[in-house]
Short mmCIF file of C-alpha atoms in Angstrom, two decimals:
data_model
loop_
_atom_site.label_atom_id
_atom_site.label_comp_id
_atom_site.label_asym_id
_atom_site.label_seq_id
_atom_site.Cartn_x
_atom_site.Cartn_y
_atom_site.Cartn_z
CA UNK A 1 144.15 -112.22 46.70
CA UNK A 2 142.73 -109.75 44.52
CA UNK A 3 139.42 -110.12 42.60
CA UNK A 4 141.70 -109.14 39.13
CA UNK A 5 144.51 -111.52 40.03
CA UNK A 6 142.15 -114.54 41.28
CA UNK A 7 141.10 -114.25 37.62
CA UNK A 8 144.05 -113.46 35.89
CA UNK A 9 145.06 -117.40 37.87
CA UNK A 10 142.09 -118.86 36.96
CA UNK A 11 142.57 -118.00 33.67
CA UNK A 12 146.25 -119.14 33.53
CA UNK A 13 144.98 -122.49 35.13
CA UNK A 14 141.84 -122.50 32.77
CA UNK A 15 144.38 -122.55 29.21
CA UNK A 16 146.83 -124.78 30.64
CA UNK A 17 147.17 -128.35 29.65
CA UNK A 18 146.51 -131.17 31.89
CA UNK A 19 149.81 -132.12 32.52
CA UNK A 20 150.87 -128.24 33.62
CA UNK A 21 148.23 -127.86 35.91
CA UNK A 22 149.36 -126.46 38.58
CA UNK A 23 149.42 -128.09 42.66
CA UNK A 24 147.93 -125.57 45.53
CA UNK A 25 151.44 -124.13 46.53
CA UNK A 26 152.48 -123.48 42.70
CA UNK A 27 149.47 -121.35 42.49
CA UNK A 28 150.00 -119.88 45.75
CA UNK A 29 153.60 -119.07 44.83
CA UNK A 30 152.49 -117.93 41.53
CA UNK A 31 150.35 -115.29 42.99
CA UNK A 32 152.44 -113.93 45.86
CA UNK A 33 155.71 -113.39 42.92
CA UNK A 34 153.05 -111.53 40.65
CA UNK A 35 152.15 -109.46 43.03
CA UNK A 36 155.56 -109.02 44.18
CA UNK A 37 157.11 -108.97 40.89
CA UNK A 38 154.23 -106.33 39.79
CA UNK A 39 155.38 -104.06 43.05
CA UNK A 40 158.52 -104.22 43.15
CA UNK A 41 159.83 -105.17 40.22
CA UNK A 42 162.52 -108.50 39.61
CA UNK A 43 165.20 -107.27 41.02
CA UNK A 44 163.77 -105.49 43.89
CA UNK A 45 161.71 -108.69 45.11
CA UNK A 46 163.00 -111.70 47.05
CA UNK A 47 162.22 -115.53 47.49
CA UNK A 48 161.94 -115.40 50.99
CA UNK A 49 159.36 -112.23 51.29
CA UNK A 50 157.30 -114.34 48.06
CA UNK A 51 157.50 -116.96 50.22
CA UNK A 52 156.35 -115.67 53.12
CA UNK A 53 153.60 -114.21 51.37
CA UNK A 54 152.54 -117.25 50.07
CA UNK A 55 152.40 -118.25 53.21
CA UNK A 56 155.07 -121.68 52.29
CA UNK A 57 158.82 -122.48 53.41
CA UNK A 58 161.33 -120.86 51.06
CA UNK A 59 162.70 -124.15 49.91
CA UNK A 60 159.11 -124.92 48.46
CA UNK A 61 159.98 -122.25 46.35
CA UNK A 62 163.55 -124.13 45.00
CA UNK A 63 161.91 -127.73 44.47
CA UNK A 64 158.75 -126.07 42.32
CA UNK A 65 161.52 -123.35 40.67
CA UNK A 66 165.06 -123.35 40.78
CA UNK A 67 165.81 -120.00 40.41
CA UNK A 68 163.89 -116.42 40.74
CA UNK A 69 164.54 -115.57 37.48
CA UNK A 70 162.75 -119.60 36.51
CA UNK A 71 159.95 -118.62 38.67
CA UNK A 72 160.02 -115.12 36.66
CA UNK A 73 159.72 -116.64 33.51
CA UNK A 74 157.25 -119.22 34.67
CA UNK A 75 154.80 -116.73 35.19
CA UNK A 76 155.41 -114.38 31.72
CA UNK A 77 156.30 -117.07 29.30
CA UNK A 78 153.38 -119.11 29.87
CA UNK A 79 151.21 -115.88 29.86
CA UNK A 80 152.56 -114.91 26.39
CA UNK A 81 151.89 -118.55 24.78
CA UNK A 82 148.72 -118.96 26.55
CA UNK A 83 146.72 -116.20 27.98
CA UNK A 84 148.32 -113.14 26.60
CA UNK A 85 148.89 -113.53 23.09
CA UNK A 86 145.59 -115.81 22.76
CA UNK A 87 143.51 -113.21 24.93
CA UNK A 88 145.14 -110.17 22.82
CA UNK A 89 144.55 -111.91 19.58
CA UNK A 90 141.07 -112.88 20.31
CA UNK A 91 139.91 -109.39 21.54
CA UNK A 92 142.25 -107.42 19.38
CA UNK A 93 141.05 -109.21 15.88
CA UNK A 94 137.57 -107.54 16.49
CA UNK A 95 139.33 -104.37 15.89
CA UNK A 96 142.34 -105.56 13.24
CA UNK A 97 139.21 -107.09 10.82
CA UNK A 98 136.62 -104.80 11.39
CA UNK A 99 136.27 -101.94 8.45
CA UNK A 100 137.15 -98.25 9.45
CA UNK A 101 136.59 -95.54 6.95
CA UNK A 102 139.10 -93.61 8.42
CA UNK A 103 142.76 -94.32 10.08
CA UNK A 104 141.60 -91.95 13.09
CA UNK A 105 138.44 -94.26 13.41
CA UNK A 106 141.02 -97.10 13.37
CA UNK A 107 143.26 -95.37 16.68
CA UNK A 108 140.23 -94.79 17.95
CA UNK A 109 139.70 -98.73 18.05
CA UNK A 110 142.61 -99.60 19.10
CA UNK A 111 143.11 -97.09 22.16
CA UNK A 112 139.80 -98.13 23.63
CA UNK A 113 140.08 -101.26 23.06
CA UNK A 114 143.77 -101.86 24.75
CA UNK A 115 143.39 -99.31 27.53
CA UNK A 116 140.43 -101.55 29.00
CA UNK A 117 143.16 -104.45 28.52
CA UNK A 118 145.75 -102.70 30.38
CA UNK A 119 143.29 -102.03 33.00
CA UNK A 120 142.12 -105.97 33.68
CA UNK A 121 145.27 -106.86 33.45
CA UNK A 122 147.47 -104.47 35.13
CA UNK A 123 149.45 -106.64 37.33
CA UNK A 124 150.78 -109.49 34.80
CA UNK A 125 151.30 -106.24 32.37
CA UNK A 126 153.39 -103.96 34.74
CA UNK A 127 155.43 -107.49 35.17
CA UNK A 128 156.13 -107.16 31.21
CA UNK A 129 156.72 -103.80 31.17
CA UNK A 130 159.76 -104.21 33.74
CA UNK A 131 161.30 -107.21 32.52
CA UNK A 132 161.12 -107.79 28.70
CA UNK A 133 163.74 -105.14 28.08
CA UNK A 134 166.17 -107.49 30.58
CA UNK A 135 165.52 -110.45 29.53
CA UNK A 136 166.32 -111.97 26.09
CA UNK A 137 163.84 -114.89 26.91
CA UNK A 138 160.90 -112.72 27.31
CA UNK A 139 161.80 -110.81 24.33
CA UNK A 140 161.60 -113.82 22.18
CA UNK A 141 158.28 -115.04 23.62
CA UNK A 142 156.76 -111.27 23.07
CA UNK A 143 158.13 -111.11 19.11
CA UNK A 144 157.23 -115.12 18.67
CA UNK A 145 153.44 -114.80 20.56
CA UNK A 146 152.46 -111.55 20.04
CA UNK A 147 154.90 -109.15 17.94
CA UNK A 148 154.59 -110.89 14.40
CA UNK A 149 150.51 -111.60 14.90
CA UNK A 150 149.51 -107.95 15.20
CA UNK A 151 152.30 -105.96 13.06
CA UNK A 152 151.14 -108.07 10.37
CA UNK A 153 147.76 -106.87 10.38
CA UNK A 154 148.23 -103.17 11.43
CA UNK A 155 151.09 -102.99 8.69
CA UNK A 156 148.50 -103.80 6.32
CA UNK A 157 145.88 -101.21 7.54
CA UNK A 158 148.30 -98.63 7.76
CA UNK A 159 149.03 -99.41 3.92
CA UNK A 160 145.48 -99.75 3.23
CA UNK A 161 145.05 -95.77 4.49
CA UNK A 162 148.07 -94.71 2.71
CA UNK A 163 146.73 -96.27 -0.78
CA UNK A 164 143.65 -94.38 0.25
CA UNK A 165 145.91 -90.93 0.65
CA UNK A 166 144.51 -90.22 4.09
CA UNK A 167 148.25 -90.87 5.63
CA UNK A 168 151.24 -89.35 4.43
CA UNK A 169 153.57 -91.87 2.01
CA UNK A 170 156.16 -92.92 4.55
CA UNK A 171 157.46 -96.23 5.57
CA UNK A 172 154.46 -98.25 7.27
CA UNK A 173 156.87 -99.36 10.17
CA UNK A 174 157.47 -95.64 10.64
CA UNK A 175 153.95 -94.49 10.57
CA UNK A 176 153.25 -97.64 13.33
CA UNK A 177 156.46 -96.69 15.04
CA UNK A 178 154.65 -93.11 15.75
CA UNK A 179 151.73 -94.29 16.83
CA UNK A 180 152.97 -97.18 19.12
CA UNK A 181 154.67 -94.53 20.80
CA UNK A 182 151.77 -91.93 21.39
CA UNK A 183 149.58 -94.79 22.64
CA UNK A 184 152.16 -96.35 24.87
CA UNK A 185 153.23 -93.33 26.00
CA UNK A 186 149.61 -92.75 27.23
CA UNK A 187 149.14 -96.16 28.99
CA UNK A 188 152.27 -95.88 30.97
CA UNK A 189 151.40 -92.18 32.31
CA UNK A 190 147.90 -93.34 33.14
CA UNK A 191 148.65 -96.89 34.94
CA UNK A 192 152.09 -96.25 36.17
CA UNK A 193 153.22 -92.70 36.10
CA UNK A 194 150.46 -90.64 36.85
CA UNK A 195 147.75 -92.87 38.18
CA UNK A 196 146.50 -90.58 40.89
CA UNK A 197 145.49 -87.90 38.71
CA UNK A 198 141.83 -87.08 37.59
CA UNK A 199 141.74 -88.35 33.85
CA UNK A 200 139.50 -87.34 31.22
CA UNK A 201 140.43 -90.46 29.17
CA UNK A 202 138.32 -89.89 26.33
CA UNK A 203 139.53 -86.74 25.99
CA UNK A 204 143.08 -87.87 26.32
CA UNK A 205 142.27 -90.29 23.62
CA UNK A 206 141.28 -87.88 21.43
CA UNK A 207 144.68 -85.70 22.08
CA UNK A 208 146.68 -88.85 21.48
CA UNK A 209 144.90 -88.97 18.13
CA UNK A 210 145.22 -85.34 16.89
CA UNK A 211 148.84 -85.58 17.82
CA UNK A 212 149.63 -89.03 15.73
CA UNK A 213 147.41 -87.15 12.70
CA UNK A 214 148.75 -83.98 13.18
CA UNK A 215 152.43 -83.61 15.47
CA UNK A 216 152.65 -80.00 16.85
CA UNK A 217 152.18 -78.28 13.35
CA UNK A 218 149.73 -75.50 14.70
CA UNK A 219 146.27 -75.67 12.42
CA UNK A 220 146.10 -73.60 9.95
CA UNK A 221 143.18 -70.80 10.69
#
């Protein structure tokens, strides 16, 4: 097992309650269908090779879960309602309360301080990134855990800066809309697309930031 996901468990395990607490082949299976799940994807993966790599009979698999898609959302759901959305909020309010006085000194915040995220917690994240859009379930735990908690915040930052006439008077959603999508954009080329390549992330941060500012309007000289 992995030094990241031995901790990303042992986290899981630490926020649970008592009565969740999971036996020696849960955790086992747990950690064989992340890292399964985080290869291969849902579809791609199957009991028996989680299983095997687990190193238990199939059919422990059935009495613990009854379905791959149960054991799928007993790994994210949880996650959301108790590691994720905690973990995010906790580490993200340092940057959502903290005064900026500028919105690029804001991105800048926020970039740094989710691309470390993504990068302890790759695995459990590449899970999320393949299976929200597929599964209503997910989609409900994201909006209900984590969604609603930060839009709130950034919505009112964003309005904040556009009182302050340093962003230009469009809807907030749209301005976060923008953004959302030249940071995510980023993450997935650097953990998932591109991974292998040589990157200069501060400097990429600092593109991803001229372009939300700026677009492709060429400065004037």
């Amino acid at each position: 097992m992995s030094e990241e996901m031995e901790q990303w468990i042992q986290e899981m395990l630490r926020v649970s309650d008592a009565d969740d607490r999971m036996t020696d082949k849960q955790i086992k299976i747990i950690n064989a269908a992340v890292e399964t799940f985080s290869a291969k994807g849902f579809a791609g993966s199957s009991t028996s090779e989680i299983a095997q790599k687990a190193g238990v009979a199939e059919g422990t698999i059935f009495r613990h879960y009854k379905t791959k898609k149960d054991l799928l959302i007993s790994i994210v759901a949880p996650t959301m309602a108790k590691l994720i959305a905690p973990f995010v909020l906790k580490d993200f309010n340092k940057v959502l309360h903290s005064n900026y006085p500028n919105y690029e000194d804001f991105l800048r915040a926020v970039i740094r301080n989710r691309l470390e995220f993504v990068r302890n917690n790759l695995p459990i994240i590449k899970i999320m990134l393949h299976e929200i859009p597929f599964h209503a379930e997910l989609q409900t735990q994201f909006k209900e855990h984590v969604g609603k908690k930060v839009f709130q915040r950034v919505k009112e930052i964003v309005e904040h800066f556009q009182k302050e006439e340093q962003i230009v008077s469009v809807p907030s959603t749209t301005v976060i809309r923008h953004a959302i999508s030249v940071i995510i954009g980023f993450f997935l080329a650097r953990f998932l697309l591109l991974p292998e390549l040589d990157w200069n992330e501060e400097q990429e941060i600092n593109y991803s930031i001229d372009f939300i500012m700026h677009g492709l309007a060429p400065r004037n000289k």
